[in-house]
Backbone as a ProteinNet text record, in pm:
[ID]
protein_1_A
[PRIMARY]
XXXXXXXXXXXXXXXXXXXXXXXXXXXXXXXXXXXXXXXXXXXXXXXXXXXXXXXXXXXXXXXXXXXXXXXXXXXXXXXXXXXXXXXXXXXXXXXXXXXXXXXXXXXXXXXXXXXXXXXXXXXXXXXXXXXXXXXXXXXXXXXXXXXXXXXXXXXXXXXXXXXXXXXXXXXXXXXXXXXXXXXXXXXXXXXXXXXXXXXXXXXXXXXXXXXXXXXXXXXXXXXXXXXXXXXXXXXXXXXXXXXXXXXXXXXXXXXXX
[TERTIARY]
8031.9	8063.6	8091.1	8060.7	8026.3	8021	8179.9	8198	8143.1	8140.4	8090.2	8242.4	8191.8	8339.6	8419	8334.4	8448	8497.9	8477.2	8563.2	8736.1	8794.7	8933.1	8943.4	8908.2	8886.1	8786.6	8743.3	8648.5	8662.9	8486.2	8548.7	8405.3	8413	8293.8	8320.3	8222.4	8214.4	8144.6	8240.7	8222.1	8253.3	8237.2	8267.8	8312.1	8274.7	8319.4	8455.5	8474.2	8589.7	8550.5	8608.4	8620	8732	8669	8788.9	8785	8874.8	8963.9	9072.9	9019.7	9068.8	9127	9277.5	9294.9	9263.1	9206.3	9147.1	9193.8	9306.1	9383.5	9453.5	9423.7	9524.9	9628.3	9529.2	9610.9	9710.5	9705.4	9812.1	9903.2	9844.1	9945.4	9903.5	9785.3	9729.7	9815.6	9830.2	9924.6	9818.3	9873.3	9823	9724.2	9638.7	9623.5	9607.1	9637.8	9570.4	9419.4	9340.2	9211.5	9174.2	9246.5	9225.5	9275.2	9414.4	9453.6	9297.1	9208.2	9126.1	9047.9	8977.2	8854	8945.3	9044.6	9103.8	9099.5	9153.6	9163.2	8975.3	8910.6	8779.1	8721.1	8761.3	8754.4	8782.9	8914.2	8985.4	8912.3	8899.4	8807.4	8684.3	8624.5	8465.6	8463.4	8581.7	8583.3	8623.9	8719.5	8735.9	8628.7	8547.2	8390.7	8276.5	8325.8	8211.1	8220.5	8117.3	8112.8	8142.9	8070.1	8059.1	8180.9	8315.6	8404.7	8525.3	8558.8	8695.1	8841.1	8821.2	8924.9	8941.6	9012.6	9023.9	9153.1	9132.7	9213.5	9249.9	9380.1	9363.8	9492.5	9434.6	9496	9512.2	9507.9	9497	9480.2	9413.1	9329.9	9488.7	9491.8	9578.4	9675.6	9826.8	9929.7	10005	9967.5	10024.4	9982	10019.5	9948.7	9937.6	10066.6	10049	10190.8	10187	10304.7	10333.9	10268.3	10276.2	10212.9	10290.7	10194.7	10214.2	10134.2	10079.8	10127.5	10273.6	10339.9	10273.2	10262.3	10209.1	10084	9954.9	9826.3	9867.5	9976.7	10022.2	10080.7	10146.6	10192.8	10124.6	10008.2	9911.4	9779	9780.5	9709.7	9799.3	9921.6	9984.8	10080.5	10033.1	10118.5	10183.5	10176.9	10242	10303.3	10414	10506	10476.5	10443	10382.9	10266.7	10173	10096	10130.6	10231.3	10237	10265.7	10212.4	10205.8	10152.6	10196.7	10174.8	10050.1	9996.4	9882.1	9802.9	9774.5	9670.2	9728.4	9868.5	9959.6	9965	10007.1	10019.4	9882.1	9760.4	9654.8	9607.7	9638.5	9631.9	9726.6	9831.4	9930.8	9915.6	9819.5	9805.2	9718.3	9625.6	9459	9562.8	9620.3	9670.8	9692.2	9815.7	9911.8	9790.5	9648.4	9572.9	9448.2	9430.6	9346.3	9354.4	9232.9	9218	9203.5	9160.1	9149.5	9257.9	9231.4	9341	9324.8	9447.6	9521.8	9615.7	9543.2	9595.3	9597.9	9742.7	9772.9	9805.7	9700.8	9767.6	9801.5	9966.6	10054.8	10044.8	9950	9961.5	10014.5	10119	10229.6	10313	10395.7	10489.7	10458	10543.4	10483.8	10599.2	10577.1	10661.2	10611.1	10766.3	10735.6	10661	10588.6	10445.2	10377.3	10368.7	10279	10389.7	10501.4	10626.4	10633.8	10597.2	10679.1	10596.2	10415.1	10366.9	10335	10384.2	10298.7	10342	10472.5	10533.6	10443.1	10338.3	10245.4	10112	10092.4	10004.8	10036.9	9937.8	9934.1	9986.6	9982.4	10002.6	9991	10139.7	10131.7	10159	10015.1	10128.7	10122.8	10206.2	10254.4	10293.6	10236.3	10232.3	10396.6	10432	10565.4	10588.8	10568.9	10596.7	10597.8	10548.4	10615.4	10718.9	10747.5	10872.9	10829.6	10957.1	10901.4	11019.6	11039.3	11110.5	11057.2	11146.2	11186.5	11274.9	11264.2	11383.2	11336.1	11370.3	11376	11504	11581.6	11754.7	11746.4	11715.3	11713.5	11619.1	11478.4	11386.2	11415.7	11508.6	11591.5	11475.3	11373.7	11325.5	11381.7	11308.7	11334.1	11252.8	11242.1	11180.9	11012.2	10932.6	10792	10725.4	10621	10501.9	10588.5	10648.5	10726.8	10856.6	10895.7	10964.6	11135.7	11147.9	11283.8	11277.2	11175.2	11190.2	11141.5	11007.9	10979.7	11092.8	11161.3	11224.2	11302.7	11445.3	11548.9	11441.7	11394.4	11336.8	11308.4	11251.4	11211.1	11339.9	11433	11495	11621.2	11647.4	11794.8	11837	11944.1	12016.5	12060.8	12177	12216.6	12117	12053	11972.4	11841.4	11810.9	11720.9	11834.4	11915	12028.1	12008.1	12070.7	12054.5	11946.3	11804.2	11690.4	11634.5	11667.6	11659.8	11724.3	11885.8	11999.3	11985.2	11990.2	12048.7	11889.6	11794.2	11671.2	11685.1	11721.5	11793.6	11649.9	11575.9	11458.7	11459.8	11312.8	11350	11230.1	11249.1	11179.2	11065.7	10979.9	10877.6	10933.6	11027.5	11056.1	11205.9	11243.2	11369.2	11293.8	11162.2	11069.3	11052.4	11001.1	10921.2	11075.1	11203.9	11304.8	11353.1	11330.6	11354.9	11261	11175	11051.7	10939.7	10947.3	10802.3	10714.6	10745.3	10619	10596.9	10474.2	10407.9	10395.5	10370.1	10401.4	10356.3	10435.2	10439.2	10322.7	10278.8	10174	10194.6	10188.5	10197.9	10093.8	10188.1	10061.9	9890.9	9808.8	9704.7	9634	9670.6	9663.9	9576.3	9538	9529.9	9386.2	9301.3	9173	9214.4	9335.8	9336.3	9367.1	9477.7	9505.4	9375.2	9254.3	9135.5	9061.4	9089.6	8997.9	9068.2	9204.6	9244	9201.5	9194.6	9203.1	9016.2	8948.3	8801.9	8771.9	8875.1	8865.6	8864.9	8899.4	8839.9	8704.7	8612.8	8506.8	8435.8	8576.8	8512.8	8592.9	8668.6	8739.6	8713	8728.3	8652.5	8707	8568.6	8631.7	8697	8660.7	8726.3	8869.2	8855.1	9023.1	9090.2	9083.8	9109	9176.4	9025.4	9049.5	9188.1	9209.8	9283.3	9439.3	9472	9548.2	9660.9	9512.2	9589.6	9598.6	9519.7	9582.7	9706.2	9726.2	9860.8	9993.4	9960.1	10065.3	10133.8	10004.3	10044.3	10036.7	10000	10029	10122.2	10209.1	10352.7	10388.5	10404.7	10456.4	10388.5	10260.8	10149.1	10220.7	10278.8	10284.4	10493.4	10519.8	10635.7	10591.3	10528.1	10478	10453.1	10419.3	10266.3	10399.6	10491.8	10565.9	10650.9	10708.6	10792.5	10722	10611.6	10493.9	10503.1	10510.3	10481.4	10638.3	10723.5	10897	10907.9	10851.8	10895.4	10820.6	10705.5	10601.8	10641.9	10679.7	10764.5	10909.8	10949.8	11083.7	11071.9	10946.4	10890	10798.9	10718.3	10681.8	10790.4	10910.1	10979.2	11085.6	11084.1	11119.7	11042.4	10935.9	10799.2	10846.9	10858.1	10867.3	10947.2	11086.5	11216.2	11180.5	11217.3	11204.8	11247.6	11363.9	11434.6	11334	11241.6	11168.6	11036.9	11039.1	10935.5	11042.7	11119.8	11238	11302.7	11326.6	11375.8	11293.4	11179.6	11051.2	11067.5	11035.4	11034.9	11169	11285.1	11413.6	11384.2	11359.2	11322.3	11230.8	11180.9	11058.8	11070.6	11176.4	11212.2	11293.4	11410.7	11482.5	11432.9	11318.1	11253.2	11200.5	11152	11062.3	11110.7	11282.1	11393.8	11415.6	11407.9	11458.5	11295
11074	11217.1	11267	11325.7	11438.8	11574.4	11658.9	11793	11859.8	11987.8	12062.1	12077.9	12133	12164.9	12280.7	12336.4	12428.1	12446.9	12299.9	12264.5	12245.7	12251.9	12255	12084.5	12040.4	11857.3	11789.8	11733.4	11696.2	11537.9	11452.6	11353.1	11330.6	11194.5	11131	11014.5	10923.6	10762.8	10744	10622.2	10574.5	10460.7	10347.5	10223.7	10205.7	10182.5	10117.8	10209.2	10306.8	10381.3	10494.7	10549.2	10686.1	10765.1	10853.8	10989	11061.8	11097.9	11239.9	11327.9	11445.8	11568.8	11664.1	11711.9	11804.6	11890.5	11998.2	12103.7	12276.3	12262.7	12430	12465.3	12446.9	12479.3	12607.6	12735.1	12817.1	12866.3	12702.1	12740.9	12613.7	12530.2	12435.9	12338.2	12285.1	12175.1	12184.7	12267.6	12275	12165.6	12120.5	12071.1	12138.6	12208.6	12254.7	12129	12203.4	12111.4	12047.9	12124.2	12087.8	12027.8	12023.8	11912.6	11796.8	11758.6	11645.3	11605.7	11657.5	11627.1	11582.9	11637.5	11586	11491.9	11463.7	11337.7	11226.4	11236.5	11122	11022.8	11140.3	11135.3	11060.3	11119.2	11036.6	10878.6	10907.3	10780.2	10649.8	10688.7	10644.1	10589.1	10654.7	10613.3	10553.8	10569.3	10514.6	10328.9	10302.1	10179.5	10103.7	10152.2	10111.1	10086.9	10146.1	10189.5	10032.4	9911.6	9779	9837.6	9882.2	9967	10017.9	10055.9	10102	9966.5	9990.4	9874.6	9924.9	10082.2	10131.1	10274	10289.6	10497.8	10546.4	10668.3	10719.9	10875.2	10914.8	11046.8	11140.1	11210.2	11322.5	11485.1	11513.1	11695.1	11751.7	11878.4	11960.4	12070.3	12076.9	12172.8	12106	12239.4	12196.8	12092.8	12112.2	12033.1	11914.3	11784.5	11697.9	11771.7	11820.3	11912.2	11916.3	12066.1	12112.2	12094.2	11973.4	11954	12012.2	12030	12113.4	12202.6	12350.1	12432.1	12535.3	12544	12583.8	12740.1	12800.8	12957.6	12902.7	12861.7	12872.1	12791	12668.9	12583	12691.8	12737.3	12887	13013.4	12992.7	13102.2	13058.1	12915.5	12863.6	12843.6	12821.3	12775.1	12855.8	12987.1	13112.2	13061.3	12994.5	12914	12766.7	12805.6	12680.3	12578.9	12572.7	12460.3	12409.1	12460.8	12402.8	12312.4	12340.1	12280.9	12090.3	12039.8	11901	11892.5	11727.1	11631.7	11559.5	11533.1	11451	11441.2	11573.9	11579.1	11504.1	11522.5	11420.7	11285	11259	11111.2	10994.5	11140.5	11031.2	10996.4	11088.9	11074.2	10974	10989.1	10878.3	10727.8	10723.3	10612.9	10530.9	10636.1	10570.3	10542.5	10620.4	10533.2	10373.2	10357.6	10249.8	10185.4	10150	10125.1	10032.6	10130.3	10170.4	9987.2	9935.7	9759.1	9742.7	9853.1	9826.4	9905.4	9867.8	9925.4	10104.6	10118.4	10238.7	10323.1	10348.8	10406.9	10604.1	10604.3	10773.5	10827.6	10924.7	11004.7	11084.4	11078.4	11174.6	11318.1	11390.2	11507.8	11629.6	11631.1	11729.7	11691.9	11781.3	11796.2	11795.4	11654.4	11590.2	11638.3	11731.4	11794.7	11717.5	11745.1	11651.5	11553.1	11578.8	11457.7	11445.6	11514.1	11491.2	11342.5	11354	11298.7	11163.1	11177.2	11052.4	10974.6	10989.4	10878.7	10833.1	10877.3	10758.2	10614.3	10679.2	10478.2	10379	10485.8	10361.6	10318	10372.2	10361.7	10196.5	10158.8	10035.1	10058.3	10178.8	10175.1	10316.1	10388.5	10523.2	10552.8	10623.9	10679.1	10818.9	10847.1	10990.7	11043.8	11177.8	11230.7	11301	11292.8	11281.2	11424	11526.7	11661.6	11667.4	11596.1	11569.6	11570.5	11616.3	11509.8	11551.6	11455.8	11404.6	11507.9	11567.9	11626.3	11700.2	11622.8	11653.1	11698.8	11854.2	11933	11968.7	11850.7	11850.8	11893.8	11864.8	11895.3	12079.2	12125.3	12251.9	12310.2	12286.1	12311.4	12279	12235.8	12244.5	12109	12026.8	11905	11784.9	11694.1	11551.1	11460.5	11377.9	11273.8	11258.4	11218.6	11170.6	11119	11082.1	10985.2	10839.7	10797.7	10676.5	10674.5	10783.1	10758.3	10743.2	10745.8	10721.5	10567	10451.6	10349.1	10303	10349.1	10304.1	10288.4	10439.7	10449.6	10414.4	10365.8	10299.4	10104.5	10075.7	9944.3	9973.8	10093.5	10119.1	10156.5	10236.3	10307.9	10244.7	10183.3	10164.3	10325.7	10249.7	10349.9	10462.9	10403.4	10502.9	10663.1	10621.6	10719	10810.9	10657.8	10735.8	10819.7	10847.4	10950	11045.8	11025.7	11199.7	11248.9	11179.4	11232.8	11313.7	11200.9	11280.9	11383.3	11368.9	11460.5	11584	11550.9	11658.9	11701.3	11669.9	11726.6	11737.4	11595	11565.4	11526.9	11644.3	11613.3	11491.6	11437.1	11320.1	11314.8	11300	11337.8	11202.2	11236.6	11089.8	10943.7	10961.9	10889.5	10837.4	10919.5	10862.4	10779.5	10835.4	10775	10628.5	10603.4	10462.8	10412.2	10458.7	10363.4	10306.2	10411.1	10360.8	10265.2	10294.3	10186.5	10245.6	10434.5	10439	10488.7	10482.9	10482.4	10387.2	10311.7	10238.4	10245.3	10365.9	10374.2	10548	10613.9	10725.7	10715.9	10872.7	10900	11028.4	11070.7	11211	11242.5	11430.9	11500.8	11507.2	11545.1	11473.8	11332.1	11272.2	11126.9	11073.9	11167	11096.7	11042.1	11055.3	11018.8	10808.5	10827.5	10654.7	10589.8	10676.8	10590.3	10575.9	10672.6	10649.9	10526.1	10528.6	10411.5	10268.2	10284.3	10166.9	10143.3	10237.9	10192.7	10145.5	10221.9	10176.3	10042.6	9946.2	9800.8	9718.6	9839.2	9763.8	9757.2	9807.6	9763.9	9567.6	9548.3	9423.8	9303.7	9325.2	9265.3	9217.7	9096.8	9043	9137.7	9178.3	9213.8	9153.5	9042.8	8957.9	8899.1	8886.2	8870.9	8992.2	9077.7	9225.6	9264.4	9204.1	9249.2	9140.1	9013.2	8907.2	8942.1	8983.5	9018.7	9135.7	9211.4	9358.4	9359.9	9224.1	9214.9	9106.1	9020	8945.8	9039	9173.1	9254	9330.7	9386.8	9473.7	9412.7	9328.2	9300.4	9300.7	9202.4	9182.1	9329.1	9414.3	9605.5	9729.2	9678.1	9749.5	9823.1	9707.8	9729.1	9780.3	9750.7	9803.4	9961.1	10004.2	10141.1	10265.6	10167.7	10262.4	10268.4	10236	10255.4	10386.3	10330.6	10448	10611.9	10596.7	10734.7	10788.9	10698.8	10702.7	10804.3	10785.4	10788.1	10919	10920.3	11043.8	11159.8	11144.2	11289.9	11285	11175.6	11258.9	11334.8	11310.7	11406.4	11507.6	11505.9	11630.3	11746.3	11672.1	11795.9	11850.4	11814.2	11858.7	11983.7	11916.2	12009.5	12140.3	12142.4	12232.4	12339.6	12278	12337.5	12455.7	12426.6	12509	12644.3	12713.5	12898.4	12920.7	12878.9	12929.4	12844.1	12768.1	12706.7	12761.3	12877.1	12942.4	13077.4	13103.5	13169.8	13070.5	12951.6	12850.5	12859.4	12833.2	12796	12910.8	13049.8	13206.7	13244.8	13161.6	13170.7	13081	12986	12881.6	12943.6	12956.9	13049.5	13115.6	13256.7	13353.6	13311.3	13221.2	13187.9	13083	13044.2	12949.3	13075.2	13151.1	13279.3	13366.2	13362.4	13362.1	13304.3	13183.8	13103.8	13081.8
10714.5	10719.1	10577.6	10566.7	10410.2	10421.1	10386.7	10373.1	10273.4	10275.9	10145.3	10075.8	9925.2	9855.2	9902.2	9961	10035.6	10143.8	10209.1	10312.4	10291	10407.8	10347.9	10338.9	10384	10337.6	10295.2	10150	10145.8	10098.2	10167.6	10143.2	10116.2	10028.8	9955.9	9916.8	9875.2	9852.4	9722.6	9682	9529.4	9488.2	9408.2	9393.2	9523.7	9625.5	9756.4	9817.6	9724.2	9794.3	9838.4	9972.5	10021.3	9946.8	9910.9	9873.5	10001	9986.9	10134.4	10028.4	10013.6	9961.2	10045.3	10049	10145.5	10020.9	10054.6	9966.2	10028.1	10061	10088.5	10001.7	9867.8	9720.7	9737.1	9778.1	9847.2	9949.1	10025.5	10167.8	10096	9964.5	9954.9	9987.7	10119.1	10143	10281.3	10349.4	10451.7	10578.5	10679.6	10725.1	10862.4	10963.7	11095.8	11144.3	11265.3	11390	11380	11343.5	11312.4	11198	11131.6	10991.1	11047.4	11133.8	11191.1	11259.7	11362.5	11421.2	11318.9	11252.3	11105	11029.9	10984.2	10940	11022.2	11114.1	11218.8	11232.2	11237.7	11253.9	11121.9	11002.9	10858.3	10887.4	10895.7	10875.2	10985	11044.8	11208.2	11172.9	11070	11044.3	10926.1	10822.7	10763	10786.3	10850.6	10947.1	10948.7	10997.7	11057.7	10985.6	10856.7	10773.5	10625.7	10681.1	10562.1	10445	10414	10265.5	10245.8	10315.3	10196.5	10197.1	10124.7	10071.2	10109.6	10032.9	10043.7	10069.1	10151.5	10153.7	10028.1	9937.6	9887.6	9899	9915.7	9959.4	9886.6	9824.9	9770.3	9804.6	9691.6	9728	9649.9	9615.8	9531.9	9480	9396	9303.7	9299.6	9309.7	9230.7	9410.4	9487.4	9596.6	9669.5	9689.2	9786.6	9908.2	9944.6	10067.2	10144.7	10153.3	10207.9	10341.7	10433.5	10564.7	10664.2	10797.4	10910.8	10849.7	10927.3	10882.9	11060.7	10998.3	11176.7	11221.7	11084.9	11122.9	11186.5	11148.9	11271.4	11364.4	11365.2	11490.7	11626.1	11599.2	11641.7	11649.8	11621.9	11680.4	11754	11743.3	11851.1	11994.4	11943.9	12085.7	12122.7	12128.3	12175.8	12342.6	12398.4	12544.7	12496.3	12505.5	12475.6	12556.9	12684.3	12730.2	12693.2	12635.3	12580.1	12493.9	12397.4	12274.8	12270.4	12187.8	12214.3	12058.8	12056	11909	11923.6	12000.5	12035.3	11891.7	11827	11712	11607.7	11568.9	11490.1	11502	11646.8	11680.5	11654.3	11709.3	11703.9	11519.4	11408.5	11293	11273.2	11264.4	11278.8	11303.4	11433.2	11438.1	11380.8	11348.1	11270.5	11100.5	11069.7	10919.1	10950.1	11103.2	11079.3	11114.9	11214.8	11215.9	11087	11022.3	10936.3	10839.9	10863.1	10817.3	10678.3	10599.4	10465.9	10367	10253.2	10206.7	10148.6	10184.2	10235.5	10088.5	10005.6	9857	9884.9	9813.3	9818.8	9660	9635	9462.5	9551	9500.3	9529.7	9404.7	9337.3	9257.8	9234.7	9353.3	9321.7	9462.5	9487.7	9591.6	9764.4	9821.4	9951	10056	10157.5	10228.7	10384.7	10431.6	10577	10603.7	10691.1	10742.3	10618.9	10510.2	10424.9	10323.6	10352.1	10313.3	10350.3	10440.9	10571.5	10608	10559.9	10627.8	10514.1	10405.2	10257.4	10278.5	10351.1	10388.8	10492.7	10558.2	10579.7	10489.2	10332.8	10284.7	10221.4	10153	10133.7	9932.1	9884.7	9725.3	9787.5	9693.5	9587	9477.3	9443.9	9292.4	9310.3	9197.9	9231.3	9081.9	9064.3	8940.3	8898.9	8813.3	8779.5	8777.1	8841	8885	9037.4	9086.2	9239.2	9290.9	9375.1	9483.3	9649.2	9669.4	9812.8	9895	9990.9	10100.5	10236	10295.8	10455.4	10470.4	10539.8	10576.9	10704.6	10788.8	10929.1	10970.2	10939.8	11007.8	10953.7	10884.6	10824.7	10918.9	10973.1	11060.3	11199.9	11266.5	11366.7	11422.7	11344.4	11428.1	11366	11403.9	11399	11331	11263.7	11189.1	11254.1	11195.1	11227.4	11097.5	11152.5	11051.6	11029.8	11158.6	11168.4	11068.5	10979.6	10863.7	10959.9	11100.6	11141.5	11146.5	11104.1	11111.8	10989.4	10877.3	10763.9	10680.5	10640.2	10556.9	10503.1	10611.7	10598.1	10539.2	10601.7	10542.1	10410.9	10376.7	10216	10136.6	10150.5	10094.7	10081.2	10188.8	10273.4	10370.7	10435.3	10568	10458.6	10369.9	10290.4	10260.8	10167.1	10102.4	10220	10306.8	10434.3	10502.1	10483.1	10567.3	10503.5	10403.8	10268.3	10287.3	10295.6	10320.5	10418.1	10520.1	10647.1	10712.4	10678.3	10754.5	10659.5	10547.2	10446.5	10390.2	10410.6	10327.2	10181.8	10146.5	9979.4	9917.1	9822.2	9763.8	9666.7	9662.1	9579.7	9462	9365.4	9256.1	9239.2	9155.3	9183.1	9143.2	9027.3	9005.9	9050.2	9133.3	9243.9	9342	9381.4	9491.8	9438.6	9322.8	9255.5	9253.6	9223.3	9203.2	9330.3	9438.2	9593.9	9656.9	9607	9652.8	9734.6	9740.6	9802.7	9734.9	9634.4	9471.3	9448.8	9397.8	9359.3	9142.4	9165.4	8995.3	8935	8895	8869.1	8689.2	8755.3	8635.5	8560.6	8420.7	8381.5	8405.7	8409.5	8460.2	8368.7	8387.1	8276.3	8264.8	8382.5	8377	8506.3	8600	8710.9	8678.3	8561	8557.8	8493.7	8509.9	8449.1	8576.5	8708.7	8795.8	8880.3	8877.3	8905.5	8874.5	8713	8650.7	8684.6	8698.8	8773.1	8921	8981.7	9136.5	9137.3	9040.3	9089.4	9059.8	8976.9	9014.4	9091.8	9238.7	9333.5	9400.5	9329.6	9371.4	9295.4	9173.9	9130.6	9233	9330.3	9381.3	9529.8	9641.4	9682.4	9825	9891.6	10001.8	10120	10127.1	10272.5	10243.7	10085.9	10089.2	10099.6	10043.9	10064.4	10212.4	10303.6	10433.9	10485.5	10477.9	10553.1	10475.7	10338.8	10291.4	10363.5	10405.1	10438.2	10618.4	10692.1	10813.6	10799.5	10686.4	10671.2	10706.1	10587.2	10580.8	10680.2	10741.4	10825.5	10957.6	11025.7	11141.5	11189.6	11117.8	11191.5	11204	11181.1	11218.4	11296.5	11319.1	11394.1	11504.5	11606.1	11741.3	11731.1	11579.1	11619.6	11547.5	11492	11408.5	11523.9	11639.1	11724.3	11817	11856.9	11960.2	11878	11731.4	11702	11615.2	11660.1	11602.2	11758.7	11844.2	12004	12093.1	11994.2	12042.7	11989	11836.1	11735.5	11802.2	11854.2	11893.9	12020.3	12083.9	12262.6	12195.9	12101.2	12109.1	12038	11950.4	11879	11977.5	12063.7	12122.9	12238.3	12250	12374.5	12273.7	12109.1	12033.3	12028.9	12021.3	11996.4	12092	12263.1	12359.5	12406.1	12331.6	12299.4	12269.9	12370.9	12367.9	12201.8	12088	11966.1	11889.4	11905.8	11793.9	11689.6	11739.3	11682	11593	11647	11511.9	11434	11458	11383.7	11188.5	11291.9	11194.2	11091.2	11137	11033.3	10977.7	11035	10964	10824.8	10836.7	10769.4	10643.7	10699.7	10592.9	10505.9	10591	10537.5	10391.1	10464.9	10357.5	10198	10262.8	10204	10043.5	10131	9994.1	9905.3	9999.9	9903.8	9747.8	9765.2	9650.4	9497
[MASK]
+++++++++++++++++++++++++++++++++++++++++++++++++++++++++++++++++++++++++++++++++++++++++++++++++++++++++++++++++++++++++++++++++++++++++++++++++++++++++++++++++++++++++++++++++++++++++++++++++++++++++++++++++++++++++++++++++++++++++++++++++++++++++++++++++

């Protein structure tokens, strides 16, 4: 699968790697529902696909991406019963899934889900104007992209609290000192963490592959239960008559500052 550039995601193949671009510079890289569907679908074929080694995925401008994208989530799902995580969960699961290795340039600022699932990537780096925050407790929801069980393993309880409870932003290089950076880059630079990562096309693929089912196995089946836990208590959040003023309170105050 091969988007045009003016798709809001584009993705293409090179030294054995897939690129995946969220490309909404203007909304921030926000996430829809329908980009969850064409990602999932990426990530899916990419799996399948001999020829790649590795998927890498970034974002076009000053944002990796500012998360869901609740204004069109909320104008597709004008009936609260409708509303459901399914499009999340099933992205969700194709990462913890996903057999090869799993690299994220973090190039600016990673909000929520865009936040919370780097902890299932296999390497991040992240450009030193970044940071990472979840202001779920402020957004009246609850943890997802598994980060109510990654994080504390990455971070510790301590600091996964501040994060989570308090929406305590964390700068890139608070991230690399906590452990969910891999290695921070200045801005101007991302054409070297490129030239590094395309060394993996000199590198062997079957170890590659047995390496990265060593790692991740043992957590698969505990990942898929708690992506499985987080979107049943997220869509019953969704459901809530005050959750759609929650969200534009949020906002409001947000355009404030």
């Amino acid at each position: 699968m091969f988007y045009k550039p003016e798709s809001v995601i584009i993705t293409n193949f090179e030294n054995n790697i897939q690129r995946v671009i969220l490309n909404r510079p203007s909304k921030k890289n926000a996430i829809t529902k329908q980009m969850y569907l064409d990602l999932t679908t990426i990530i899916t074929e990419s799996a399948k696909n001999d020829a790649v080694h590795a998927l890498v995925m970034t974002g076009n401008g000053d944002f990796y991406s500012s998360g869901n994208d609740f204004v069109s989530y909320m104008m597709e799902s004008t009936d609260i019963d409708e509303r459901d995580t399914s499009e999340v969960k099933n992205f969700v699961d194709t990462l913890i899934l996903y057999p090869k290795l799993l690299i994220a340039i973090v190039n600016g600022p990673a909000v929520g889900i865009a936040a919370t699932t780097l902890a299932l990537f296999d390497i991040v780096y992240a450009c030193d104007t970044a940071y990472f925050w979840t202001p779920f407790c402020k957004l009246g929801l609850s943890p997802e992209g598994c980060s109510s069980y990654t994080f504390s393993k990455i971070m510790g309880p301590s600091k996964t609290s501040e994060v989570l409870f308090f929406g305590e932003k964390l700068t890139a290089r608070e991230a690399a000192h906590c452990g969910l950076v891999s290695k921070v880059y200045k801005p101007g630079a991302v054409d070297e963490v490129w030239s590094h990562i395309n060394k993996i096309a000199s590198l062997s693929k079957e170890s590659m592959a047995s390496t990265k089912k060593l790692l991740s196995r043992w957590n698969q089946k505990v990942l898929l239960e708690v992506n499985k836990e987080e979107m049943n208590i997220l869509s019953g959040i969704y459901r809530k008559s005050d959750f759609v003023e929650r969200v534009f309170q949020f906002m409001s105050k947000k355009s404030k500052i």
